[in-house]
Every structure is written in C-alpha cells, then in structure tokens.
Short mmCIF file of C-alpha atoms and ligand atoms in Angstrom, two decimals:
data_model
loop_
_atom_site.label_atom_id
_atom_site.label_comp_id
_atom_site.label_asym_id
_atom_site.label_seq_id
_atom_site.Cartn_x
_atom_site.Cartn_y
_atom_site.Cartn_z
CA UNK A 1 5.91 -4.40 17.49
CA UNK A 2 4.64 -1.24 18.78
CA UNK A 3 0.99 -1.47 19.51
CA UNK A 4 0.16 2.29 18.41
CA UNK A 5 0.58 1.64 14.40
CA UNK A 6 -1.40 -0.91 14.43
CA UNK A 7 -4.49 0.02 17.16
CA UNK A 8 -8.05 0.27 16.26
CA UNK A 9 -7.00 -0.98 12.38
CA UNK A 10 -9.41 -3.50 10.69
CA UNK A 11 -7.03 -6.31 9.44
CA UNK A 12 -8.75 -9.09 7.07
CA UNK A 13 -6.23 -11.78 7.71
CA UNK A 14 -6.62 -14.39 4.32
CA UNK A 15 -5.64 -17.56 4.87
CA UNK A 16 -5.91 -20.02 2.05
CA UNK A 17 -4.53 -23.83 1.56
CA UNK A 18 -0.79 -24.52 2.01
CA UNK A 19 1.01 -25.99 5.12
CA UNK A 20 2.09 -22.99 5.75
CA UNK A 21 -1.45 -21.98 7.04
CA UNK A 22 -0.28 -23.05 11.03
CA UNK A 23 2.21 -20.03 10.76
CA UNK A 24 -1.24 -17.65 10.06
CA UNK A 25 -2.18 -18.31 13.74
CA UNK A 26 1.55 -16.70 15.01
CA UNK A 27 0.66 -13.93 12.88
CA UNK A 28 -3.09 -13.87 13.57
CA UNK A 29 -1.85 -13.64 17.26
CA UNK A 30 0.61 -10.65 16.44
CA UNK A 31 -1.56 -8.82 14.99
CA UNK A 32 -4.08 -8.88 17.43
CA UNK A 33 -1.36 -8.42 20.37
CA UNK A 34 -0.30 -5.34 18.59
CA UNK A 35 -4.11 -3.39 18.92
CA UNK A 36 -5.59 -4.62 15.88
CA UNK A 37 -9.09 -5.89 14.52
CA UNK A 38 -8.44 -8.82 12.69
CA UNK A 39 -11.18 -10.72 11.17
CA UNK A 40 -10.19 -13.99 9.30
CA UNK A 41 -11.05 -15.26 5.91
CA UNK A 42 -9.87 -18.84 5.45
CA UNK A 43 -10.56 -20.78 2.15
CA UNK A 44 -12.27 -24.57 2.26
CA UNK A 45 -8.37 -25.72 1.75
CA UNK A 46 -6.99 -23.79 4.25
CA UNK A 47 -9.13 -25.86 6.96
CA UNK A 48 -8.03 -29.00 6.04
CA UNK A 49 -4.71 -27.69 7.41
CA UNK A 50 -5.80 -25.38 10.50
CA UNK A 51 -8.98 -25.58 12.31
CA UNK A 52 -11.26 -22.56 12.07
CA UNK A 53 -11.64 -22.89 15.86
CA UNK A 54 -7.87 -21.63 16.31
CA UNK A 55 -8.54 -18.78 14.54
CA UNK A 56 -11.44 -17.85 16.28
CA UNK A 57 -9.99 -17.78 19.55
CA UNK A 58 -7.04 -15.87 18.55
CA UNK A 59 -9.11 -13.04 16.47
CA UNK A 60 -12.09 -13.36 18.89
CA UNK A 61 -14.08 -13.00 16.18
CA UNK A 62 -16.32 -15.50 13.81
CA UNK A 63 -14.11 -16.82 11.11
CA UNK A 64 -15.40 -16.94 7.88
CA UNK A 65 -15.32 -20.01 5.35
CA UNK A 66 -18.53 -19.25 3.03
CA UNK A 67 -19.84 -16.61 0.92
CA UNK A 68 -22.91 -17.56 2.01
CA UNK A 69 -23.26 -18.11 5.60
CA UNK A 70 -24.97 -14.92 6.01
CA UNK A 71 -25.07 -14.43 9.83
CA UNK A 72 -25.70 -11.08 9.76
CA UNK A 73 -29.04 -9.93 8.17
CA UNK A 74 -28.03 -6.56 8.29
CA UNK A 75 -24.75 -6.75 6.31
CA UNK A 76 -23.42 -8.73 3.28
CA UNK A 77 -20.67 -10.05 4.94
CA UNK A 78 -18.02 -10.09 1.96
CA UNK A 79 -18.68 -6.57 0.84
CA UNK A 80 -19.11 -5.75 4.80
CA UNK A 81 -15.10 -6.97 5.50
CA UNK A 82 -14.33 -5.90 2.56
CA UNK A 83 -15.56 -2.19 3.34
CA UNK A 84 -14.52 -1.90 7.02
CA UNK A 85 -10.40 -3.10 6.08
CA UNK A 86 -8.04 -0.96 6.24
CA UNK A 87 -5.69 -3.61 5.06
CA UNK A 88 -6.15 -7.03 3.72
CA UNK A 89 -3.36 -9.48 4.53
CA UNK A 90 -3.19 -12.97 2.41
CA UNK A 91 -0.57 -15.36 4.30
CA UNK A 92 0.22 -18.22 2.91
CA UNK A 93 -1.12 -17.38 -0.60
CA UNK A 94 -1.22 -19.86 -2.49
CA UNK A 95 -0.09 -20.09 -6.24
CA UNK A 96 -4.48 -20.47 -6.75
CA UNK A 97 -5.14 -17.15 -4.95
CA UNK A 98 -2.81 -15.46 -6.87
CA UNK A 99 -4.06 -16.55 -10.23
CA UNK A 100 -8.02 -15.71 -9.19
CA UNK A 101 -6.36 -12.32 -8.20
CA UNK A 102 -5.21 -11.80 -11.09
CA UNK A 103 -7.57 -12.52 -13.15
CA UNK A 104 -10.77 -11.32 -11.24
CA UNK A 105 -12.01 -14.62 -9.98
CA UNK A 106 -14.95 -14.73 -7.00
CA UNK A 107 -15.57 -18.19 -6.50
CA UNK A 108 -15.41 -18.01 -2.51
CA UNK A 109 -15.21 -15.62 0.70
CA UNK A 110 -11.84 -14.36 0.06
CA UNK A 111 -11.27 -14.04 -3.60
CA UNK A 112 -14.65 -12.20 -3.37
CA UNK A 113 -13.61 -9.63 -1.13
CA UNK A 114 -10.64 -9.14 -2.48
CA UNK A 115 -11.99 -8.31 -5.66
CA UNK A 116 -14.47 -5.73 -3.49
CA UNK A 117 -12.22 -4.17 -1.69
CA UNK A 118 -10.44 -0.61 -2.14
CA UNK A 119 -7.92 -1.79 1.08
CA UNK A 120 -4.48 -2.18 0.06
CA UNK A 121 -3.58 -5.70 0.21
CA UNK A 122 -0.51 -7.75 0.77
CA UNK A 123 0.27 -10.98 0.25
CA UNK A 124 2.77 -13.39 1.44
CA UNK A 125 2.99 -16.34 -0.95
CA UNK A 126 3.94 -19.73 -0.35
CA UNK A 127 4.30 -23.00 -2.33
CA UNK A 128 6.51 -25.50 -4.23
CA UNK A 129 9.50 -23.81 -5.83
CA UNK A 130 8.57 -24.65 -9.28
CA UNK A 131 5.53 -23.64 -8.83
CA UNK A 132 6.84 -20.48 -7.48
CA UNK A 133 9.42 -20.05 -10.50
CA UNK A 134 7.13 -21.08 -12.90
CA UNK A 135 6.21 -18.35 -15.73
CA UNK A 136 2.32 -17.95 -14.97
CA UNK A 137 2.48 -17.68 -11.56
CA UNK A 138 5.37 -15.28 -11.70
CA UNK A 139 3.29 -13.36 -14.43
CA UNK A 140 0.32 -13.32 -12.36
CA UNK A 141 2.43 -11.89 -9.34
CA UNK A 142 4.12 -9.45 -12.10
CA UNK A 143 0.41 -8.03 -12.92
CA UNK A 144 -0.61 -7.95 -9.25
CA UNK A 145 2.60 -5.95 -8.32
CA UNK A 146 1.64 -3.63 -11.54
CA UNK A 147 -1.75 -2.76 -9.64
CA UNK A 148 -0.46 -2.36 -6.09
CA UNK A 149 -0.91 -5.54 -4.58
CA UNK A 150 2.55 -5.62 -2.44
CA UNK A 151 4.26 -8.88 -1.37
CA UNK A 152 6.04 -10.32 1.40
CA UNK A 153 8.10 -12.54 -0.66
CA UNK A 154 8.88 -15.98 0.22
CA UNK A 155 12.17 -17.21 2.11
CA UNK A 156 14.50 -20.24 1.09
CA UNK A 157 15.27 -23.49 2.65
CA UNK A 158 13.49 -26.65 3.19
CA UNK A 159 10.51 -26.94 2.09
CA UNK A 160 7.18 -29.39 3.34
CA UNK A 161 7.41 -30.96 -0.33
CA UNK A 162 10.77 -32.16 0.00
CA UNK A 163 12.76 -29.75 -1.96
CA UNK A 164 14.99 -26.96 -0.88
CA UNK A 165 14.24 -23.95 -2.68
CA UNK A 166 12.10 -20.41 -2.68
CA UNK A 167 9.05 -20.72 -1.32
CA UNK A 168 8.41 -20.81 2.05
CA UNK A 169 6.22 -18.88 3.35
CA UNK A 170 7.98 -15.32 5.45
CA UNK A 171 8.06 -15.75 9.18
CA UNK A 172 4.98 -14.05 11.14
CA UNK A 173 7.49 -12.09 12.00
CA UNK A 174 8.42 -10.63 8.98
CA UNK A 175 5.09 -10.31 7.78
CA UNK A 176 3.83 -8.28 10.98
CA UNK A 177 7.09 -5.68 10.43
CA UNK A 178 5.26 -5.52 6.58
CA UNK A 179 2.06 -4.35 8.01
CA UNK A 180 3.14 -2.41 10.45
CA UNK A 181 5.30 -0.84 7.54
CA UNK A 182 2.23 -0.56 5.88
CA UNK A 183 0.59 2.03 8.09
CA UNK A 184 3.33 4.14 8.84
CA UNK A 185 3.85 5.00 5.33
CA UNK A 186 0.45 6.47 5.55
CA UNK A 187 1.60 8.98 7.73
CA UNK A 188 4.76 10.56 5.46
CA UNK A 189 2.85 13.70 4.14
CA UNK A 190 1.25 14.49 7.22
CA UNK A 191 1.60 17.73 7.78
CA UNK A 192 2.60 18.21 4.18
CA UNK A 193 0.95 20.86 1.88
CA UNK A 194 0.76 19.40 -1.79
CA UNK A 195 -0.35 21.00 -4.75
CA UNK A 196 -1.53 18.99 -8.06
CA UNK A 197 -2.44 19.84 -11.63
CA UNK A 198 -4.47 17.97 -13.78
CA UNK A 199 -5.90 17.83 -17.13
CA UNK A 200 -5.95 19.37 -20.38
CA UNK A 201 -6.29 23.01 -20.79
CA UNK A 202 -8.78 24.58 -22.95
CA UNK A 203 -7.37 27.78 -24.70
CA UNK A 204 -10.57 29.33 -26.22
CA UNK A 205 -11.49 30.76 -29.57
CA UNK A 206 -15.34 31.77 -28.92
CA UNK A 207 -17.91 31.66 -26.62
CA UNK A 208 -18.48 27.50 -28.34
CA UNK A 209 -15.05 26.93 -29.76
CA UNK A 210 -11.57 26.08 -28.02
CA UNK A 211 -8.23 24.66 -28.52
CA UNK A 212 -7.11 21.32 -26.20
CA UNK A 213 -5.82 18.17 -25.70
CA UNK A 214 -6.38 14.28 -25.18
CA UNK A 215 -4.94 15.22 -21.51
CA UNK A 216 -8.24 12.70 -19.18
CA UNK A 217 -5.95 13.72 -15.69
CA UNK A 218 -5.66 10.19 -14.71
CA UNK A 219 -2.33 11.21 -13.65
CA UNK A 220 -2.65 14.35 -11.73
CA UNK A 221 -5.63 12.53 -10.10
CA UNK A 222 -3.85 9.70 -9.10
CA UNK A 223 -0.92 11.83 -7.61
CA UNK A 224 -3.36 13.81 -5.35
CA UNK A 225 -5.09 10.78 -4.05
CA UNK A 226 -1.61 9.12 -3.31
CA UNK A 227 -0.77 12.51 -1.44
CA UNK A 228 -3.99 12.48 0.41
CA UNK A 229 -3.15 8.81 1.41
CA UNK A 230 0.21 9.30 2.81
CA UNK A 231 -1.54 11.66 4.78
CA UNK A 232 -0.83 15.28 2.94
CA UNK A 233 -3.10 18.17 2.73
CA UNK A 234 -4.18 18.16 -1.21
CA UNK A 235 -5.04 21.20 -3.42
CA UNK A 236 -5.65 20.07 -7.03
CA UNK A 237 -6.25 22.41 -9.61
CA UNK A 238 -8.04 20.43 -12.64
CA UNK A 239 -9.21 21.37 -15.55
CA UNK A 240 -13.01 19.81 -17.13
CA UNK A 241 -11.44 17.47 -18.76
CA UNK A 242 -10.95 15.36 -15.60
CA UNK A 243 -14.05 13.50 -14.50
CA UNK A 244 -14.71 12.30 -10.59
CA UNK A 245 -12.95 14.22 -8.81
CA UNK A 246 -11.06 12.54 -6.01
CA UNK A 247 -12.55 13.01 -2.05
CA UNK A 248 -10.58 14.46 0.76
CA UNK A 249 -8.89 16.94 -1.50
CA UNK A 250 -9.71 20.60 -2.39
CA UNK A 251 -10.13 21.20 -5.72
CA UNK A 252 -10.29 24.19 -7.74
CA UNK A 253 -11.02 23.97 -11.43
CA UNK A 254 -9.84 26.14 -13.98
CA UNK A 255 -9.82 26.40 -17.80
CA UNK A 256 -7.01 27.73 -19.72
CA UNK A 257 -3.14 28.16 -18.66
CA UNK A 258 -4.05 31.54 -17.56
CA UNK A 259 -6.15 30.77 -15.09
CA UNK A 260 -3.80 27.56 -14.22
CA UNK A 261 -1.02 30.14 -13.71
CA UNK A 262 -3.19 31.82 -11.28
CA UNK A 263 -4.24 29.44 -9.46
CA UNK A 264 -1.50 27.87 -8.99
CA UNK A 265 0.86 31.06 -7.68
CA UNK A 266 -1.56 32.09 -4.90
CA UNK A 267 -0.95 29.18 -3.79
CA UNK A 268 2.61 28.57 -4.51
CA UNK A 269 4.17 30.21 -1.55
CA UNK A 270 2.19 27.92 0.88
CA UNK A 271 2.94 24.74 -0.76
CA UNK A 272 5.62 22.36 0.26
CA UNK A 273 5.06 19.51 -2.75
CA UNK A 274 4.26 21.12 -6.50
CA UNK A 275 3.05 18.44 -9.07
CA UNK A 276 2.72 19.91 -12.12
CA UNK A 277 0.82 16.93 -14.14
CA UNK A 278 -1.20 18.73 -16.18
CA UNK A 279 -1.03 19.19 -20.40
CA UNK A 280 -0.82 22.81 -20.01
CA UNK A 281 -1.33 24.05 -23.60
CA UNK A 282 1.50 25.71 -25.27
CA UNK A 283 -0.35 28.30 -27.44
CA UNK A 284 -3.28 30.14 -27.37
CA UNK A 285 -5.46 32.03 -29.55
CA UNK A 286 -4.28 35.61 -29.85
CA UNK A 287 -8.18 36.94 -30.31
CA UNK A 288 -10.60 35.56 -27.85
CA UNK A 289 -14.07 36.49 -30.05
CA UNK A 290 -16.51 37.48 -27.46
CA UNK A 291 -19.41 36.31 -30.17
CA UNK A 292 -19.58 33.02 -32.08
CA UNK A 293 -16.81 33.31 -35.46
CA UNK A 294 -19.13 33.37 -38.28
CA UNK A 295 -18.02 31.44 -41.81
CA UNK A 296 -16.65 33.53 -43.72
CA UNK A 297 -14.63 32.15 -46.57
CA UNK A 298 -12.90 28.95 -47.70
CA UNK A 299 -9.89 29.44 -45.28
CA UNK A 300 -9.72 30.54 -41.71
CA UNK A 301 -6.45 31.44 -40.09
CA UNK A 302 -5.95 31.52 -36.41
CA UNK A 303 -3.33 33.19 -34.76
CA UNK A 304 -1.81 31.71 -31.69
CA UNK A 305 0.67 32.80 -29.06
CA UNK A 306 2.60 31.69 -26.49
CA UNK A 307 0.88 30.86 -23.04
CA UNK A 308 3.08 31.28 -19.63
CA UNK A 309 4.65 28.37 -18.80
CA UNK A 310 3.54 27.73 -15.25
CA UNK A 311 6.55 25.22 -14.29
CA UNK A 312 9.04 27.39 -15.30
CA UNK A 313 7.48 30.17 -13.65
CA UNK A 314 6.97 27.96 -10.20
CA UNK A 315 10.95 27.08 -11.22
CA UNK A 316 11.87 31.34 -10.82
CA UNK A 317 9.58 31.52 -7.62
CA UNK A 318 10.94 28.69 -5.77
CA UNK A 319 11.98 28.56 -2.34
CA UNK A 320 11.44 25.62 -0.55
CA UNK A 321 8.73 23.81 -2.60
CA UNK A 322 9.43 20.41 -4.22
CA UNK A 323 8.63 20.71 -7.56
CA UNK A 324 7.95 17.97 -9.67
CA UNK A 325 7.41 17.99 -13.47
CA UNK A 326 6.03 15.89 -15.89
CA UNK A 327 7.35 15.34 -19.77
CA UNK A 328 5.60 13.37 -22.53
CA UNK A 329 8.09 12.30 -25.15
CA UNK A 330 8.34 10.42 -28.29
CA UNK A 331 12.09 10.24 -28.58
CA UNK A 332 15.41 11.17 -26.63
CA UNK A 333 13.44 10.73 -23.36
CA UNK A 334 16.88 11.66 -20.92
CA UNK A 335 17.99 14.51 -23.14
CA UNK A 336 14.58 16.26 -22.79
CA UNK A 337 13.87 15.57 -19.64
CA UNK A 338 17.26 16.31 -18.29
CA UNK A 339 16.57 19.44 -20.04
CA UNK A 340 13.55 20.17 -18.66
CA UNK A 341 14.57 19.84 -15.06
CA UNK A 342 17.74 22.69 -15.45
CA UNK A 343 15.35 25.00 -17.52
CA UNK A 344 12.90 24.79 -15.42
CA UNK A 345 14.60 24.12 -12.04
CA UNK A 346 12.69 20.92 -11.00
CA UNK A 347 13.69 18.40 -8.52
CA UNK A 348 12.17 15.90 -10.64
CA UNK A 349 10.64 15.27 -13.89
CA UNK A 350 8.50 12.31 -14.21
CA UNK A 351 8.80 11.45 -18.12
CA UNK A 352 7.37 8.92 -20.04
CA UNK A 353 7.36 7.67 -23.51
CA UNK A 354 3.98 8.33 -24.96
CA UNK A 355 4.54 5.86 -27.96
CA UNK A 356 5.21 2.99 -26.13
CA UNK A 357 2.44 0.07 -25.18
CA UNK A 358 1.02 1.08 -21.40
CA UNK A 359 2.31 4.52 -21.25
CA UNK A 360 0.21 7.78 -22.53
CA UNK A 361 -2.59 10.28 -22.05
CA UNK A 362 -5.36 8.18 -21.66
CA UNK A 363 -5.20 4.40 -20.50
CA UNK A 364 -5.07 3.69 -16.98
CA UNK A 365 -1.68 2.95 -16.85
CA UNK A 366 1.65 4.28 -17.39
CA UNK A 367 5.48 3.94 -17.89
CA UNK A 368 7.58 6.14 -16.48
CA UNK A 369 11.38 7.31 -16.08
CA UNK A 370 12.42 9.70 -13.03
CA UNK A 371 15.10 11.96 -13.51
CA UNK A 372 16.90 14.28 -11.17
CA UNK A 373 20.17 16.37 -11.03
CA UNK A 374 22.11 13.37 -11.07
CA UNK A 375 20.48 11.88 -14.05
CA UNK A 376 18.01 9.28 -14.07
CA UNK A 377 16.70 8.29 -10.73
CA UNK A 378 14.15 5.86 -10.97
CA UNK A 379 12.74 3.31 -13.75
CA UNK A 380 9.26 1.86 -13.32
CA UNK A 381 7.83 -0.82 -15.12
CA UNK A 382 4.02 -0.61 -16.74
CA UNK A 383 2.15 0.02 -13.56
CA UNK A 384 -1.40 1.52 -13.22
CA UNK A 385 -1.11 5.04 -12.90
CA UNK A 386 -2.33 4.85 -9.21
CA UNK A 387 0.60 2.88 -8.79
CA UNK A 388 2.73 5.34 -10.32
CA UNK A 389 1.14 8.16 -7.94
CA UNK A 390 2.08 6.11 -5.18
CA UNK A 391 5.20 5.75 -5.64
CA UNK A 392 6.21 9.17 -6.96
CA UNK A 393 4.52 10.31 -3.68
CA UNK A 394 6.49 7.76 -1.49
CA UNK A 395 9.85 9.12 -3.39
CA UNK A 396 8.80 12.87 -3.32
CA UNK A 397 8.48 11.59 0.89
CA UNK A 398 11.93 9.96 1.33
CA UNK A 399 13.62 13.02 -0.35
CA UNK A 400 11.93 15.83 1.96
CA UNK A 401 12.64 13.77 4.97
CA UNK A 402 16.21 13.69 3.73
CA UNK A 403 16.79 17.04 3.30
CA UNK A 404 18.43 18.72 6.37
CA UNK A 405 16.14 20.62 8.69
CA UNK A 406 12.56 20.30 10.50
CA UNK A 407 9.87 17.77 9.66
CA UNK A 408 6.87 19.67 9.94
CA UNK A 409 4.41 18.05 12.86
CA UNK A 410 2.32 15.77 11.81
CA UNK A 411 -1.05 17.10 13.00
CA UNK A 412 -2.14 14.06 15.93
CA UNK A 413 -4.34 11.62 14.07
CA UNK A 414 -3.24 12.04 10.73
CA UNK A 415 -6.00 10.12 8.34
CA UNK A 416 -5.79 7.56 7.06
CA UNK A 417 -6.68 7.51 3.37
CA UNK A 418 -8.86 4.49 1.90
CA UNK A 419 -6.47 3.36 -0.86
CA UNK A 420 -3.01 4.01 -1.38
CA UNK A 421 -0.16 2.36 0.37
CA UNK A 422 3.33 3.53 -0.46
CA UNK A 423 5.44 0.29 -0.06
CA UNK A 424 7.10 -1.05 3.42
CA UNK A 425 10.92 -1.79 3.53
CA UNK A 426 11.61 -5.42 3.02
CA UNK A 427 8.05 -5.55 0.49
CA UNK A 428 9.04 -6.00 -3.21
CA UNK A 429 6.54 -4.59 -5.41
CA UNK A 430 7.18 -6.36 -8.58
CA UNK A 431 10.00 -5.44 -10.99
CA UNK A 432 11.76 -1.76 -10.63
CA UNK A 433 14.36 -0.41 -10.75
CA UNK A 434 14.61 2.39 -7.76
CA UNK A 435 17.90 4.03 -7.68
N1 CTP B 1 4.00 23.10 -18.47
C1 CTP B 1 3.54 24.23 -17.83
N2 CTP B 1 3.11 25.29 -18.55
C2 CTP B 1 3.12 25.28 -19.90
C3 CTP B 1 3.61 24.13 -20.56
C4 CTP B 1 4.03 23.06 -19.81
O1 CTP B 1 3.52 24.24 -16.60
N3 CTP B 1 2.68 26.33 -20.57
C5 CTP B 1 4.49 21.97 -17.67
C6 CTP B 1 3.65 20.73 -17.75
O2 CTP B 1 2.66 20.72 -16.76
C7 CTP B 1 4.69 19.64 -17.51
C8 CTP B 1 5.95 20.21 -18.07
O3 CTP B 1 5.76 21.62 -18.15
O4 CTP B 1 4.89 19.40 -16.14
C9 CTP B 1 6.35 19.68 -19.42
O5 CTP B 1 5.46 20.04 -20.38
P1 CTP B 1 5.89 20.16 -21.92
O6 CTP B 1 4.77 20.78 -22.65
O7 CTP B 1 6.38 18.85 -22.38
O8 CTP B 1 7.12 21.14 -21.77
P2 CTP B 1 7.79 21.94 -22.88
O9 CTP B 1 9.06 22.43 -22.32
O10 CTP B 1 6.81 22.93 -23.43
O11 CTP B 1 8.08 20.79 -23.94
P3 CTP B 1 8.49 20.92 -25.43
O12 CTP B 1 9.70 21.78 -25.39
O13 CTP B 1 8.73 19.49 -25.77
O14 CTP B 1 7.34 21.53 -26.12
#
C-alpha cells in the first residue's frame, strides 16, 4: 500500500463482536503503516474476543468502548470521532451492527457515531452463513447499500462455526486496497470544471404571479456535491426553489429559462462536465405585466410560448464538454430517452420513471436508467439521490478518463470533500446493474 493515499487521513476503525475481530488488528496495523490516523471503536462484544490493549498499541491512541467515558472535557467524544473521520471503517460487522445501521439505533460508541457522522463508511461483514443469507440481514445490507454505506463483502470457506459457506470476514488485505480505493476516487474530478442545474424555473406572469414546477433540486444538488467530492471545481446554477445550498461550490441563482440559458452559456465554453438537472419550464408567458393583472372577468386566458431549450442549445455548442441530461417519464422510458440523447446530442441522459415508488421530483430518493449511444448503460436500483449523484459522477469520471487524450492536472492537494465516496473496485454497493 502506498503510504501517500492514505497520510494524515482520520480512519475510525469499528470493530464489533465476531471472531473475526483478531483480523482488525492486521488491518488496524495497515492502516496505520500506510500514514493514517486511526482511532478505534470496539463494541463490549468485540472485547471478549480482542483485548482493547492490542488496539491501543497498534493505533497509539485510546480505544474507545463507552459512550460515556468522557475523557476529554473539552469534546464529546462520539460526535468528536465522528466529526474529525474522513472515513469510518466497520471490520468484522456483525449481522447486529448492520441491523442498528439500518435502522438508526445508538445504543453504544459505535452505532452512535455512525449515526453522527457525514464520513463515508464501509463495512466488511462477517458471520454465520445463514445468518448472512438470511432475508433481514440481506435487506438491511440492501437499504445500507441504497444510502451509500459500501461493503467489503465477505469471502467463502471455512468458517469458526463449523460450516463452509459465505461469510468470512475479507482479508486485511483486501479491506486496506478498499480504503485506499476509497480516497483515490476522491481525487477523479480534480482538475475538472463541472457545471450543474437545479430546480424548477419560474416563468413569470406579474410582478406576484408565475408559472413553475414541483422541481425541490434534490438532484442537481446532489450531483454538484458528488462533483465537489471527487474533487471537481462546481458551478451550480439553481433556481429558488432549491433550499441549502451546498458548500464548496459556486452558485449562481437564476429564475426563469432565460436567465438559465444565460447563465449557463457564459459558462459553457469553460466547462468540461454539463449536468443539466434542472425542470427547465417548457413555456412561458408571452406578456410579462410589469403591474399586478387586475380581475377582470369570469375567464382569463394566458398565452404561452416556447422557452429555449438550454440542453439542446449546450447540444449545438458542444465541443469537448460532457453533457449529461436528465428525462422524467411516465411511459416508454428508452424510446424517449434514446430520443433525447440524438436530439439533443448528450452523452448521457439520466431518466427515470416519475410514477414509480422511490423515483420523482421530490422524495429523497430516486430510480434511475442511464442511457448512451449504445442504448442503455446503466440500471440503478432505489438509491438516495446522493447516491445517485455519486455514482453518475463516478461514471461521468471513468468515461473522461477513457477518452483518448490529456487528463487535465490535478491541482496538488486536491480536497477532499466531507461526504461522497464514489465506490472502490472490488466494493459492491448493493444491487446494480452497471454495464
Ligand atoms: N431542458 C432544457 N431546457 C428546456 C427544457 C428542458 O435544458 N427548455 C432539459 C432539462 O434540464 C433536462 C432535459 O432537457 O435535462 C429533459 O427535459 P424535458 O423537459 O423532459 O425534455 P423535453 O424534450 O422538453 O421533453 P418532452 O418532449 O417530453 O416535453
């Protein structure tokens, strides 16, 4: 392992109660070897198998067992780990961790700072294979994977029970190439220039009247902060209808598609990624009244007309740029989308069902179908639109790097952002169907 990845990174290294727990110390040690921080969380099973003491001397720092052995009067501890990660690694886990995980249990050190933590966290299970292959703990690793929790899955062979089967825990090995995996994805936009839309646009009739849509920009948010994690340099033009507005990212906010189509092309040229997740409207009124309408009879007729449509435009001006778009559907979801991407020359369109469960404007998570030239590319399951970001962000990645010609330099101590991991090689993420 190269020590450079890995150097000056806080690790919280979770180790909860399976025999497995003696292979945390080879990967404790790793970890450490290779330049990083690692503090150690280990649950009141996990020392009936390994002694505390181990761990200390390997991560030269206190290891911690209880929520409430305070040592610190200046810091909560759990929220203080939990803050200070840059990665949270649970190996073994335990068919018990995974379940509190998944369903927001804090009953003890780690489960608590897991549950506070905005690190990315990966998990290594190990137990019994029935245990392993039984339905709820393979639904609670299902709904983990769906929120970003990645996983180092388990090998085959013997296992400490007896049995021969899945479930023993990954070598330290294996796991260490997963972290180490971990960060480098962090670094595949560096030096990338992404642009993002987001949000519903608002096509106005008076000074106090307009035209939108249910567009809340979860999606176009999520894309720029899974940009800005993998290191890129994000511009995200939002309408109001997004709230927070994501840190480490310029953001200019506009109203209607006009000023979206401005916004956007003066800063076209300069853009290597295009994400064009916003509900641009289609029409707009043909009078914008300067004064409020007054009522005036038992019927008013609006007249609308056709706004520019700012993909297909970006489609014309292309050069170089990536350009992604998005298409909500209720039916024939390949046929439009397919569509879509000739008329207006895409690389990708991201398109999504809006009638089915888990995909649509405004939950917090989404469903989604990629298609490029050769049809469709990519088929996620349910995943929280974060999730989605990520990946789309991590694909957008592999297929710049594949195109023939120069990477563009990573600028030397590329950030790091808080959240997002793309995935490592060798990590499954749940169910999916990547082409
Ligand atoms: N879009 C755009 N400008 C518009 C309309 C749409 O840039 N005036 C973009 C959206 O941001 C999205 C993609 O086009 O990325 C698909 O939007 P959609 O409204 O579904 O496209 P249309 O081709 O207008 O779809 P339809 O023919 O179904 O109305």
């Amino acid at each position: 392992m190269t020590a450079s990845v890995l150097k000056g990174k806080t690790i919280v290294l979770g180790i909860t109660g399976g025999i497995a727990a003696y292979k945390a110390a080879a990967l404790c040690s790793r970890l450490v070897q290779a330049g990083a921080d690692v503090h150690v969380i280990m649950t009141e099973s996990a020392v009936k198998f390994i002694a505390p003491l181990t761990l200390q001397t390997l991560s030269r720092h206190h290891v911690h067992t209880d929520t409430f052995d305070e040592r610190d009067p200046s810091a909560v501890s759990h929220i203080d780990l939990a803050d200070r990660a840059d990665l949270v690694v649970i190996a073994p886990a335990t068919a018990n961790i995974l379940a509190k995980m998944a369903h927001g249990l804090a009953d003890d050190m780690l489960s608590t700072t897991v549950l506070a933590t905005t690190a990315p966290v990966l998990v290594a299970p190990a137990m019994n294979v029935h245990m392993y292959a039984h339905p709820a703990v393979a639904d609670n690793i299902r709904l983990l994977g769906q929120r970003g929790v990645r996983f180092v899955e388990p090998g085959t062979g013997q296992l400490a029970c007896g049995y021969v089967g899945k479930g023993r825990l990954a070598e330290p090995d294996e796991i260490a190439r997963a972290v180490e995996a971990c960060f480098e994805e962090r670094g595949s936009l560096a030096g990338r220039r992404v642009l993002v839309t987001a949000g519903g646009t608002i096509e106005r009739i008076d000074p106090v009247r307009y035209i939108t849509n249910d567009s809340s920009g979860k999606m176009g948010i999520a894309v720029a902060e899974a940009a800005r994690d993998l290191g890129a340099d994000v511009t995200l033009v939002a309408t109001r209808s997004v709230g927070a507005l994501p840190e480490g990212v310029r953001t200019v906010t506009v109203e209607s598609a006009a000023d979206m189509l401005e916004a956007v092309m003066d800063r076209f040229d300069e853009s290597d990624i295009v994400v064009k997740a916003a509900a641009v409207a289609d029409y707009r009124p043909v009078v914008k009244h300067d004064a409020k309408l007054k009522k005036t009879g038992g019927r008013l007729v609006i007249e609308l007309e056709k706004t520019a449509d700012i993909l297909e435009e970006a489609g014309r001006r292309k050069t170089g740029q990536f350009l992604v778009g998005f298409a909500a559907e209720t039916n024939d979801i390949a046929l439009y989308a397919m569509d879509k991407l000739r008329r207006k020359n895409c690389d990708l369109i991201v398109a999504n069902d809006v009638t089915a469960e888990g995909a649509g404007f405004n939950g917090d998570t989404n469903a989604v179908q990629l298609f490029d030239e050769g049809g469709l590319a990519a088929e996620w399951p349910v995943l929280t639109k974060r999730e989605v970001g990520l990946r789309l962000m991590r694909l957008v990645a592999e297929r710049l790097d594949a195109r023939p010609g120069k990477r563009p330099d990573a600028p030397s101590g590329a950030r790091d952002g808080a959240g997002g991991l793309a995935g490592p090689k060798g990590t499954v993420y749940g169910e999916e169907a990547d082409s």
